[in-house]
Amino acid sequence: MSKSLVITEKPSVARDIVAALGGFREHDGFWESEDLIVTFSVGHIVELLSPEEIDPKYKRWTLDTLPILPEPFELKQKSGASERIRTIKKLLARDDVDTVINACDAGREGELIFREIVSFLKSKKPTQRLWLQSMTRGAVRKGFESLVPGEEFDGLGAAAACRSQSDWLIGLNATRALTRRLKGRKEKTAWSAGRVQTPTLAILVGRELEILAHVSVPYWQLEAKLCADSQEYVGTWFDPAFRSDDAKPEARDDRIFDERRANAMIDAVSGRAGTARETRKPSRETAPPLFDLTSLQREGNRRFGWSARRTLNAAQRCYEMHKVLTYPRTNSRALPNDYRAVVDEILDTFSQAGPYQNEARTLIEQGMQNTKRTFDDSKVSDHFALIPTGKIPGAPLSGDDGRLFDLVARRFLATFFPPAIWTRVERVTEVAEHSFRSRSRTLDEPGWRSVMGQIEQEDQALPPLQPGETEASGVAVDTLDVELHAERTKPAPRISEARLLSLMESAGRQVEDEELAEAMREKGIGTPATRADIIENLIAKGYLARLAKALRPTVKGIRLVDVLNRIHADRLARPDLTGELEFRLSQVERGERSADEFMSEIVDYTKEVVDITVRFDYEDLYKTDPPLGTCPLCERPVYERSWFYRCEEVPDVTAEEDCPFRIWKDKAGRYIDRRTVETLLEKGETGEMEGFTYRDGRTYNAHLSLEDGELQIHAVRGSAGERISDVPEYDVDDKPLDACPMGCGSNVVETPMEFRCEAGLARRAENEDKAKTWAEERKAAGQPLRKYKVPEEEQPCSFVLPRTVCKREMTREDCLKYIEKRETDMFEDFTSRFGRPFAAKLVLKENGRHGFEFQNAGRKRTSRKKTAGKKGTTRRSTKKKTTRKKTARKSTAPTKTVRKKASRKRGAGNASSKRSASRS
């Protein structure tokens, strides 16, 4: 009897399919029934060849070997994937297997994983596609009843291959070229660039440069306390004749930039009577549409401060593990027209019991609104909107998974509720020919907001002035008090992750109109499935730092974009051009453009980027920029260079004779921009500036000054603020979990970042107090300070489990199992520091910390033990030889002192030759 081989993207999906269909026997690495064999990949188990595998000459990163243009692209198995490859190859070769079913994730990346495996193993057997919208048993069975021929997804497969190959070409060639041109001698990391990550970085750098260039200007606002018929309210002065088109960027209709004028206004209106008129208008606020992934990530960032990756991980667990949500990596916010019956079933389930019972019953009894907008085939792509499956989890979900499911479930219900009705009031009070504005809005009917728990009111309620009196006559008003508030203009805020996701959708354009944003989606940067990884990669590569909800470019990130802009590498740094490439990829997916045509454009693009990067001259980068001021040491004009600002170079001057004045662009983690240098050269000091960073990651404000030509930082006391950190904090459940597994007799409790032994926490706090007291006593006694050594008998219990391990949240349930069994389940969604997913279980070690046990770890360990002796001997032998060689070289190398002097000479006068200029 012929059989079909089913290949899933992850082991957990394979197990879910086996459980849903039934009738399987488990074997080593696969399951088999009468008509199906189910096996699995572990994400990408094959990949494109690296350059050095294509040709050994590419092993060294040299400019003369660029661009690297493989023809054709070839695949290899990834490290550690040999067992998976062997199993799938063996199953593919079976005579009774006549069809291969692609059960990888229903999207571009899942299509690529499957097709790469089949191509690498040179299978010619026909394929079918399983396209699942949810992972419930009913959805899995229905999916197998409606399999689609694999060739119907050839466009998606071609687009996936084009995306993979174009990222390889552009990213690898641009990274090698930029690294060779920009990397300093002490740098260990590459200057990574890419088709999608670099224009994303450019969006953030553009905003950061606006912030750094902002000059704060003082202004005043006038606020009056007014009274009409015993009703007190507050009004803010404004200019009714103000026109933003004719004003300076910092001007607003309620800002006064002349303090004397503001004081004169106070004298004019104090104690004077006036008249007030108002307009009261009802306002309908329609329920928001259903979530797609990007809008869910934006809401997760706004509400909870979550990163896009954290939101996606929770959504993926709710889809795969808990099966309570539909496929999350979707860009649709509507449902198919024939999905009405499914929605009715979900509402019926919710109405039986649980936290959404009342809302679901209301919709069943009163009917659903907004159905024409919600059920629309024209707005559904490969996947429909993200909604609940109707499955009720056996136990309430906790942690991120519980909060995310609640958010999606409530948005699902709210979408069908009536609009929220507001009364908006705008009141204008005229006093001595000056206008004061008061605004408020009152929620009359909560509508959909009651479902979301977003019942908001304005701070200032404005009851009607005098019911029945005409607006034309106005109402008499007394001025009780007038206050003048001194303010300063502020730069635009840094871009939050929620805002960046919107800008990536619109390729960097500021788009507020919902319909226009919808039309531009195909020309956005990246896809809903990849945007979280793009942001995380920029952070991992040192280009971005996360500061609370905002993203802040590092000095390295700013320098990269600055250089790309100056050498006119527009194709790599402009979001709109990258958006065009994404649009052409979607054309390949729809069959409107051939893959060969797309890749031909990418090859030209790659050649252009490499040519520009290789050929630019450092001396030309800042050639047209005017001087910033006069050098305080030699009085020559100061110019910008790549790494620093320095005075004008003098030809044929030795290092000792050259002026040593330098202002480096990187100062305590803050980029020193041109405006700051101009201020320093003119005044010798700056005002208070934000964005400096202590070594522990805390940011602080400081003043800069020039003292004898040296740049000094003066931290502002008490200004330490947010910590730059990528480790999230979680809500705390005060209820203890279980007894500490280390046998100390205490319980394990939650903290915002860890699960810890309660006694251990208390002992640690005691030790910190003792260490502080000990240090104070030594200081008072004039003794040298040393680190306080905790006595052995006072050491705290060592049990600790971080609540985030390799980008994955460890839930309360995970920790309970870890405590009970001293290990967790096998998790497939860990992420390495290189951004690669991996599967492992956590095991409790004797020291109270966690370790990793990987899939098939026992077999691998046995293999290592067999060869350990030989390898160890070889390694030691090689090490000794290397040491002898290094020792021999040392005897002819300059001494440490000589090297330091030479280094100083190079630093002092590194612009007197072309080679030196390139180092700057």
PDB file of C-alpha atoms in Angstrom, residues 428-677:
ATOM      1  CA  VAL A 428     -13.310  79.319  24.251  1.00  0.00           C
ATOM      2  CA  THR A 429     -13.223  82.055  26.878  1.00  0.00           C
ATOM      3  CA  GLU A 430     -12.479  85.650  25.821  1.00  0.00           C
ATOM      4  CA  VAL A 431     -10.929  87.905  28.502  1.00  0.00           C
ATOM      5  CA  ALA A 432      -9.640  91.370  27.564  1.00  0.00           C
ATOM      6  CA  GLU A 433      -9.249  90.310  23.914  1.00  0.00           C
ATOM      7  CA  HIS A 434      -7.230  87.239  24.887  1.00  0.00           C
ATOM      8  CA  SER A 435      -8.496  83.719  24.142  1.00  0.00           C
ATOM      9  CA  PHE A 436      -8.344  80.751  26.514  1.00  0.00           C
ATOM     10  CA  ARG A 437      -9.196  77.240  25.384  1.00  0.00           C
ATOM     11  CA  SER A 438     -10.667  74.404  27.466  1.00  0.00           C
ATOM     12  CA  ARG A 439     -11.267  70.937  26.069  1.00  0.00           C
ATOM     13  CA  SER A 440     -12.792  67.739  27.376  1.00  0.00           C
ATOM     14  CA  ARG A 441     -14.511  64.606  26.202  1.00  0.00           C
ATOM     15  CA  THR A 442     -17.014  62.515  28.113  1.00  0.00           C
ATOM     16  CA  LEU A 443     -17.736  58.874  27.444  1.00  0.00           C
ATOM     17  CA  ASP A 444     -21.504  58.525  27.168  1.00  0.00           C
ATOM     18  CA  GLU A 445     -21.753  54.939  25.860  1.00  0.00           C
ATOM     19  CA  PRO A 446     -18.698  52.706  26.335  1.00  0.00           C
ATOM     20  CA  GLY A 447     -19.605  50.284  23.536  1.00  0.00           C
ATOM     21  CA  TRP A 448     -16.567  48.186  22.554  1.00  0.00           C
ATOM     22  CA  ARG A 449     -14.381  49.902  25.161  1.00  0.00           C
ATOM     23  CA  SER A 450     -16.194  48.057  27.931  1.00  0.00           C
ATOM     24  CA  VAL A 451     -14.905  44.770  26.494  1.00  0.00           C
ATOM     25  CA  MET A 452     -11.291  45.992  26.373  1.00  0.00           C
ATOM     26  CA  GLY A 453     -11.476  47.602  29.817  1.00  0.00           C
ATOM     27  CA  GLN A 454     -10.576  50.985  28.314  1.00  0.00           C
ATOM     28  CA  ILE A 455     -13.032  53.257  30.091  1.00  0.00           C
ATOM     29  CA  GLU A 456     -11.310  56.632  30.074  1.00  0.00           C
ATOM     30  CA  GLN A 457     -12.403  60.119  31.109  1.00  0.00           C
ATOM     31  CA  GLU A 458     -10.723  63.456  30.670  1.00  0.00           C
ATOM     32  CA  ASP A 459      -9.075  65.096  33.695  1.00  0.00           C
ATOM     33  CA  GLN A 460     -11.338  68.126  33.424  1.00  0.00           C
ATOM     34  CA  ALA A 461     -15.096  67.681  33.149  1.00  0.00           C
ATOM     35  CA  LEU A 462     -16.955  70.551  31.454  1.00  0.00           C
ATOM     36  CA  PRO A 463     -20.683  70.483  32.229  1.00  0.00           C
ATOM     37  CA  PRO A 464     -22.829  72.647  29.903  1.00  0.00           C
ATOM     38  CA  LEU A 465     -22.411  76.372  30.579  1.00  0.00           C
ATOM     39  CA  GLN A 466     -26.097  77.321  30.854  1.00  0.00           C
ATOM     40  CA  PRO A 467     -28.591  74.918  29.292  1.00  0.00           C
ATOM     41  CA  GLY A 468     -31.013  76.721  27.021  1.00  0.00           C
ATOM     42  CA  GLU A 469     -28.933  79.868  26.547  1.00  0.00           C
ATOM     43  CA  THR A 470     -27.836  80.521  22.950  1.00  0.00           C
ATOM     44  CA  GLU A 471     -24.164  80.273  22.064  1.00  0.00           C
ATOM     45  CA  ALA A 472     -24.216  83.652  20.321  1.00  0.00           C
ATOM     46  CA  SER A 473     -24.771  85.625  23.511  1.00  0.00           C
ATOM     47  CA  GLY A 474     -22.042  83.833  25.481  1.00  0.00           C
ATOM     48  CA  VAL A 475     -21.875  83.281  29.213  1.00  0.00           C
ATOM     49  CA  ALA A 476     -20.350  85.643  31.747  1.00  0.00           C
ATOM     50  CA  VAL A 477     -17.085  84.412  33.228  1.00  0.00           C
ATOM     51  CA  ASP A 478     -14.869  85.616  36.085  1.00  0.00           C
ATOM     52  CA  THR A 479     -11.081  85.261  36.046  1.00  0.00           C
ATOM     53  CA  LEU A 480     -10.053  83.866  39.424  1.00  0.00           C
ATOM     54  CA  ASP A 481      -6.322  83.403  38.873  1.00  0.00           C
ATOM     55  CA  VAL A 482      -3.656  83.421  36.145  1.00  0.00           C
ATOM     56  CA  GLU A 483      -0.426  81.409  36.209  1.00  0.00           C
ATOM     57  CA  LEU A 484       2.609  81.519  33.956  1.00  0.00           C
ATOM     58  CA  HIS A 485       4.421  78.224  33.316  1.00  0.00           C
ATOM     59  CA  ALA A 486       7.998  78.267  32.020  1.00  0.00           C
ATOM     60  CA  GLU A 487       8.802  75.430  29.646  1.00  0.00           C
ATOM     61  CA  ARG A 488      11.447  74.453  27.109  1.00  0.00           C
ATOM     62  CA  THR A 489      10.977  72.864  23.722  1.00  0.00           C
ATOM     63  CA  LYS A 490      11.804  69.175  23.553  1.00  0.00           C
ATOM     64  CA  PRO A 491      12.966  67.082  20.621  1.00  0.00           C
ATOM     65  CA  ALA A 492      10.674  64.539  19.039  1.00  0.00           C
ATOM     66  CA  PRO A 493      10.549  61.384  21.172  1.00  0.00           C
ATOM     67  CA  ARG A 494      12.650  58.375  20.265  1.00  0.00           C
ATOM     68  CA  ILE A 495      10.842  55.798  18.180  1.00  0.00           C
ATOM     69  CA  SER A 496       9.175  53.086  20.227  1.00  0.00           C
ATOM     70  CA  GLU A 497       9.085  49.521  18.994  1.00  0.00           C
ATOM     71  CA  ALA A 498       5.354  49.919  18.310  1.00  0.00           C
ATOM     72  CA  ARG A 499       6.037  52.980  16.154  1.00  0.00           C
ATOM     73  CA  LEU A 500       8.934  51.306  14.354  1.00  0.00           C
ATOM     74  CA  LEU A 501       6.701  48.394  13.369  1.00  0.00           C
ATOM     75  CA  SER A 502       4.275  50.891  11.798  1.00  0.00           C
ATOM     76  CA  LEU A 503       7.111  52.647   9.976  1.00  0.00           C
ATOM     77  CA  MET A 504       8.431  49.312   8.708  1.00  0.00           C
ATOM     78  CA  GLU A 505       4.961  48.563   7.338  1.00  0.00           C
ATOM     79  CA  SER A 506       5.004  51.842   5.401  1.00  0.00           C
ATOM     80  CA  ALA A 507       8.716  51.726   4.425  1.00  0.00           C
ATOM     81  CA  GLY A 508       9.597  54.614   6.711  1.00  0.00           C
ATOM     82  CA  ARG A 509       6.835  56.969   5.666  1.00  0.00           C
ATOM     83  CA  GLN A 510       4.781  58.740   8.339  1.00  0.00           C
ATOM     84  CA  VAL A 511       1.315  57.384   7.466  1.00  0.00           C
ATOM     85  CA  GLU A 512      -1.601  58.019   9.803  1.00  0.00           C
ATOM     86  CA  ASP A 513      -4.474  57.254   7.408  1.00  0.00           C
ATOM     87  CA  GLU A 514      -5.597  53.636   7.940  1.00  0.00           C
ATOM     88  CA  GLU A 515      -6.651  53.041   4.318  1.00  0.00           C
ATOM     89  CA  LEU A 516      -3.429  54.462   2.883  1.00  0.00           C
ATOM     90  CA  ALA A 517      -1.403  52.377   5.323  1.00  0.00           C
ATOM     91  CA  GLU A 518      -3.308  49.286   4.167  1.00  0.00           C
ATOM     92  CA  ALA A 519      -2.517  50.086   0.526  1.00  0.00           C
ATOM     93  CA  MET A 520       1.211  50.470   1.288  1.00  0.00           C
ATOM     94  CA  ARG A 521       1.632  47.179   3.113  1.00  0.00           C
ATOM     95  CA  GLU A 522       3.116  45.348   0.148  1.00  0.00           C
ATOM     96  CA  LYS A 523       5.852  47.979  -0.054  1.00  0.00           C
ATOM     97  CA  GLY A 524       6.857  47.743   3.593  1.00  0.00           C
ATOM     98  CA  ILE A 525      10.190  46.633   5.025  1.00  0.00           C
ATOM     99  CA  GLY A 526      10.288  42.942   5.857  1.00  0.00           C
ATOM    100  CA  THR A 527       7.194  40.880   6.598  1.00  0.00           C
ATOM    101  CA  PRO A 528       5.092  40.431   9.746  1.00  0.00           C
ATOM    102  CA  ALA A 529       6.934  37.167  10.352  1.00  0.00           C
ATOM    103  CA  THR A 530      10.442  38.680  10.106  1.00  0.00           C
ATOM    104  CA  ARG A 531      10.211  42.166  11.653  1.00  0.00           C
ATOM    105  CA  ALA A 532      10.770  41.008  15.222  1.00  0.00           C
ATOM    106  CA  ASP A 533      13.936  39.155  14.170  1.00  0.00           C
ATOM    107  CA  ILE A 534      15.174  42.221  12.268  1.00  0.00           C
ATOM    108  CA  ILE A 535      14.921  44.375  15.410  1.00  0.00           C
ATOM    109  CA  GLU A 536      16.566  41.729  17.605  1.00  0.00           C
ATOM    110  CA  ASN A 537      19.409  41.246  15.103  1.00  0.00           C
ATOM    111  CA  LEU A 538      20.138  44.988  15.094  1.00  0.00           C
ATOM    112  CA  ILE A 539      20.368  44.875  18.893  1.00  0.00           C
ATOM    113  CA  ALA A 540      22.525  41.731  18.876  1.00  0.00           C
ATOM    114  CA  LYS A 541      24.926  43.288  16.354  1.00  0.00           C
ATOM    115  CA  GLY A 542      25.446  46.389  18.465  1.00  0.00           C
ATOM    116  CA  TYR A 543      23.551  48.854  16.280  1.00  0.00           C
ATOM    117  CA  LEU A 544      20.589  49.437  18.611  1.00  0.00           C
ATOM    118  CA  ALA A 545      19.907  49.478  22.342  1.00  0.00           C
ATOM    119  CA  ARG A 546      16.522  49.059  23.973  1.00  0.00           C
ATOM    120  CA  LEU A 547      15.689  51.841  26.423  1.00  0.00           C
ATOM    121  CA  ALA A 548      12.321  51.139  28.110  1.00  0.00           C
ATOM    122  CA  LYS A 549       9.819  51.087  25.199  1.00  0.00           C
ATOM    123  CA  ALA A 550      12.085  53.096  22.893  1.00  0.00           C
ATOM    124  CA  LEU A 551      14.877  51.998  20.575  1.00  0.00           C
ATOM    125  CA  ARG A 552      18.069  54.046  20.532  1.00  0.00           C
ATOM    126  CA  PRO A 553      20.798  53.721  17.879  1.00  0.00           C
ATOM    127  CA  THR A 554      24.303  53.207  19.207  1.00  0.00           C
ATOM    128  CA  VAL A 555      27.309  55.219  18.052  1.00  0.00           C
ATOM    129  CA  LYS A 556      28.220  52.336  15.735  1.00  0.00           C
ATOM    130  CA  GLY A 557      24.742  52.353  14.204  1.00  0.00           C
ATOM    131  CA  ILE A 558      24.828  56.112  13.612  1.00  0.00           C
ATOM    132  CA  ARG A 559      28.300  55.917  12.041  1.00  0.00           C
ATOM    133  CA  LEU A 560      27.236  53.135   9.659  1.00  0.00           C
ATOM    134  CA  VAL A 561      24.221  55.042   8.341  1.00  0.00           C
ATOM    135  CA  ASP A 562      26.188  58.302   8.199  1.00  0.00           C
ATOM    136  CA  VAL A 563      28.887  56.707   6.024  1.00  0.00           C
ATOM    137  CA  LEU A 564      26.323  55.019   3.759  1.00  0.00           C
ATOM    138  CA  ASN A 565      24.541  58.329   3.227  1.00  0.00           C
ATOM    139  CA  ARG A 566      27.787  60.160   2.515  1.00  0.00           C
ATOM    140  CA  ILE A 567      28.972  57.622  -0.065  1.00  0.00           C
ATOM    141  CA  HIS A 568      25.485  57.669  -1.655  1.00  0.00           C
ATOM    142  CA  ALA A 569      24.799  53.975  -1.083  1.00  0.00           C
ATOM    143  CA  ASP A 570      21.086  54.752  -1.345  1.00  0.00           C
ATOM    144  CA  ARG A 571      20.072  51.229  -2.264  1.00  0.00           C
ATOM    145  CA  LEU A 572      21.253  49.975   1.110  1.00  0.00           C
ATOM    146  CA  ALA A 573      20.147  52.804   3.383  1.00  0.00           C
ATOM    147  CA  ARG A 574      16.792  53.987   2.004  1.00  0.00           C
ATOM    148  CA  PRO A 575      13.655  52.320   3.401  1.00  0.00           C
ATOM    149  CA  ASP A 576      11.497  53.230   0.387  1.00  0.00           C
ATOM    150  CA  LEU A 577      13.842  51.447  -2.051  1.00  0.00           C
ATOM    151  CA  THR A 578      13.897  48.362   0.171  1.00  0.00           C
ATOM    152  CA  GLY A 579      10.100  48.549   0.247  1.00  0.00           C
ATOM    153  CA  GLU A 580      10.123  48.399  -3.544  1.00  0.00           C
ATOM    154  CA  LEU A 581      12.161  45.193  -3.378  1.00  0.00           C
ATOM    155  CA  GLU A 582       9.617  43.678  -0.977  1.00  0.00           C
ATOM    156  CA  PHE A 583       6.873  44.587  -3.441  1.00  0.00           C
ATOM    157  CA  ARG A 584       8.761  42.825  -6.246  1.00  0.00           C
ATOM    158  CA  LEU A 585       9.099  39.750  -4.045  1.00  0.00           C
ATOM    159  CA  SER A 586       5.318  39.731  -3.639  1.00  0.00           C
ATOM    160  CA  GLN A 587       5.052  39.972  -7.439  1.00  0.00           C
ATOM    161  CA  VAL A 588       7.222  36.854  -7.710  1.00  0.00           C
ATOM    162  CA  GLU A 589       4.902  35.142  -5.236  1.00  0.00           C
ATOM    163  CA  ARG A 590       1.861  35.999  -7.381  1.00  0.00           C
ATOM    164  CA  GLY A 591       3.589  34.994 -10.615  1.00  0.00           C
ATOM    165  CA  GLU A 592       3.647  38.566 -11.945  1.00  0.00           C
ATOM    166  CA  ARG A 593       7.456  38.634 -12.081  1.00  0.00           C
ATOM    167  CA  SER A 594       9.891  35.774 -12.706  1.00  0.00           C
ATOM    168  CA  ALA A 595      12.433  34.687 -10.113  1.00  0.00           C
ATOM    169  CA  ASP A 596      15.253  35.079 -12.680  1.00  0.00           C
ATOM    170  CA  GLU A 597      14.225  38.670 -13.356  1.00  0.00           C
ATOM    171  CA  PHE A 598      14.177  39.475  -9.644  1.00  0.00           C
ATOM    172  CA  MET A 599      17.563  37.868  -8.981  1.00  0.00           C
ATOM    173  CA  SER A 600      19.090  39.689 -11.958  1.00  0.00           C
ATOM    174  CA  GLU A 601      18.074  42.973 -10.292  1.00  0.00           C
ATOM    175  CA  ILE A 602      19.553  41.787  -7.001  1.00  0.00           C
ATOM    176  CA  VAL A 603      22.884  40.922  -8.646  1.00  0.00           C
ATOM    177  CA  ASP A 604      23.043  44.437 -10.149  1.00  0.00           C
ATOM    178  CA  TYR A 605      22.094  45.887  -6.756  1.00  0.00           C
ATOM    179  CA  THR A 606      24.897  43.878  -5.080  1.00  0.00           C
ATOM    180  CA  LYS A 607      27.503  44.982  -7.627  1.00  0.00           C
ATOM    181  CA  GLU A 608      26.472  48.613  -7.167  1.00  0.00           C
ATOM    182  CA  VAL A 609      26.710  48.494  -3.350  1.00  0.00           C
ATOM    183  CA  VAL A 610      30.101  46.763  -3.433  1.00  0.00           C
ATOM    184  CA  ASP A 611      31.497  49.119  -6.059  1.00  0.00           C
ATOM    185  CA  ILE A 612      30.484  52.219  -4.076  1.00  0.00           C
ATOM    186  CA  THR A 613      31.778  50.809  -0.793  1.00  0.00           C
ATOM    187  CA  VAL A 614      35.115  49.655  -2.189  1.00  0.00           C
ATOM    188  CA  ARG A 615      35.864  52.835  -4.136  1.00  0.00           C
ATOM    189  CA  PHE A 616      34.936  55.643  -1.741  1.00  0.00           C
ATOM    190  CA  ASP A 617      37.759  57.774  -0.354  1.00  0.00           C
ATOM    191  CA  TYR A 618      37.701  58.804   3.306  1.00  0.00           C
ATOM    192  CA  GLU A 619      39.094  62.201   2.380  1.00  0.00           C
ATOM    193  CA  ASP A 620      35.955  62.911   0.348  1.00  0.00           C
ATOM    194  CA  LEU A 621      33.413  62.023   3.040  1.00  0.00           C
ATOM    195  CA  TYR A 622      33.431  65.416   4.787  1.00  0.00           C
ATOM    196  CA  LYS A 623      35.074  67.453   2.027  1.00  0.00           C
ATOM    197  CA  THR A 624      32.153  69.822   1.483  1.00  0.00           C
ATOM    198  CA  ASP A 625      31.255  70.299   5.170  1.00  0.00           C
ATOM    199  CA  PRO A 626      32.094  73.734   6.614  1.00  0.00           C
ATOM    200  CA  PRO A 627      34.408  74.022   9.661  1.00  0.00           C
ATOM    201  CA  LEU A 628      32.755  73.777  13.065  1.00  0.00           C
ATOM    202  CA  GLY A 629      34.898  76.371  14.823  1.00  0.00           C
ATOM    203  CA  THR A 630      38.452  77.107  15.889  1.00  0.00           C
ATOM    204  CA  CYS A 631      40.804  74.669  17.607  1.00  0.00           C
ATOM    205  CA  PRO A 632      41.399  75.790  21.229  1.00  0.00           C
ATOM    206  CA  LEU A 633      45.044  74.629  21.007  1.00  0.00           C
ATOM    207  CA  CYS A 634      46.345  75.697  17.587  1.00  0.00           C
ATOM    208  CA  GLU A 635      43.510  78.003  16.385  1.00  0.00           C
ATOM    209  CA  ARG A 636      43.205  76.176  13.057  1.00  0.00           C
ATOM    210  CA  PRO A 637      39.656  75.383  11.821  1.00  0.00           C
ATOM    211  CA  VAL A 638      38.111  72.162  13.153  1.00  0.00           C
ATOM    212  CA  TYR A 639      36.559  69.655  10.740  1.00  0.00           C
ATOM    213  CA  GLU A 640      34.591  66.453  11.085  1.00  0.00           C
ATOM    214  CA  ARG A 641      36.278  63.144  10.336  1.00  0.00           C
ATOM    215  CA  SER A 642      34.950  59.603  10.426  1.00  0.00           C
ATOM    216  CA  TRP A 643      35.887  58.741  14.029  1.00  0.00           C
ATOM    217  CA  PHE A 644      36.421  62.181  15.536  1.00  0.00           C
ATOM    218  CA  TYR A 645      36.550  65.949  15.067  1.00  0.00           C
ATOM    219  CA  ARG A 646      40.015  67.491  14.682  1.00  0.00           C
ATOM    220  CA  CYS A 647      41.761  70.607  13.480  1.00  0.00           C
ATOM    221  CA  GLU A 648      42.801  71.017   9.866  1.00  0.00           C
ATOM    222  CA  GLU A 649      45.660  68.734   8.861  1.00  0.00           C
ATOM    223  CA  VAL A 650      49.018  70.262   7.935  1.00  0.00           C
ATOM    224  CA  PRO A 651      50.978  68.404   5.230  1.00  0.00           C
ATOM    225  CA  ASP A 652      54.394  66.929   6.017  1.00  0.00           C
ATOM    226  CA  VAL A 653      54.089  67.324   9.792  1.00  0.00           C
ATOM    227  CA  THR A 654      55.404  64.594  12.077  1.00  0.00           C
ATOM    228  CA  ALA A 655      53.284  62.980  14.755  1.00  0.00           C
ATOM    229  CA  GLU A 656      55.129  64.833  17.521  1.00  0.00           C
ATOM    230  CA  GLU A 657      54.598  68.215  15.830  1.00  0.00           C
ATOM    231  CA  ASP A 658      50.931  67.677  14.941  1.00  0.00           C
ATOM    232  CA  CYS A 659      48.197  69.218  17.119  1.00  0.00           C
ATOM    233  CA  PRO A 660      46.756  66.508  19.434  1.00  0.00           C
ATOM    234  CA  PHE A 661      43.245  68.039  19.637  1.00  0.00           C
ATOM    235  CA  ARG A 662      40.516  65.433  19.127  1.00  0.00           C
ATOM    236  CA  ILE A 663      36.853  65.164  20.098  1.00  0.00           C
ATOM    237  CA  TRP A 664      35.864  61.542  19.643  1.00  0.00           C
ATOM    238  CA  LYS A 665      32.342  60.849  18.400  1.00  0.00           C
ATOM    239  CA  ASP A 666      31.754  58.114  20.980  1.00  0.00           C
ATOM    240  CA  LYS A 667      31.713  59.512  24.519  1.00  0.00           C
ATOM    241  CA  ALA A 668      30.296  57.325  27.302  1.00  0.00           C
ATOM    242  CA  GLY A 669      27.988  55.593  24.838  1.00  0.00           C
ATOM    243  CA  ARG A 670      26.638  58.852  23.398  1.00  0.00           C
ATOM    244  CA  TYR A 671      27.183  60.082  19.845  1.00  0.00           C
ATOM    245  CA  ILE A 672      28.746  63.553  19.810  1.00  0.00           C
ATOM    246  CA  ASP A 673      27.099  65.347  16.909  1.00  0.00           C
ATOM    247  CA  ARG A 674      28.210  68.411  14.949  1.00  0.00           C
ATOM    248  CA  ARG A 675      26.004  70.869  16.828  1.00  0.00           C
ATOM    249  CA  THR A 676      27.487  69.789  20.161  1.00  0.00           C
ATOM    250  CA  VAL A 677      31.023  70.320  18.850  1.00  0.00           C
TER     251      VAL A 677
END
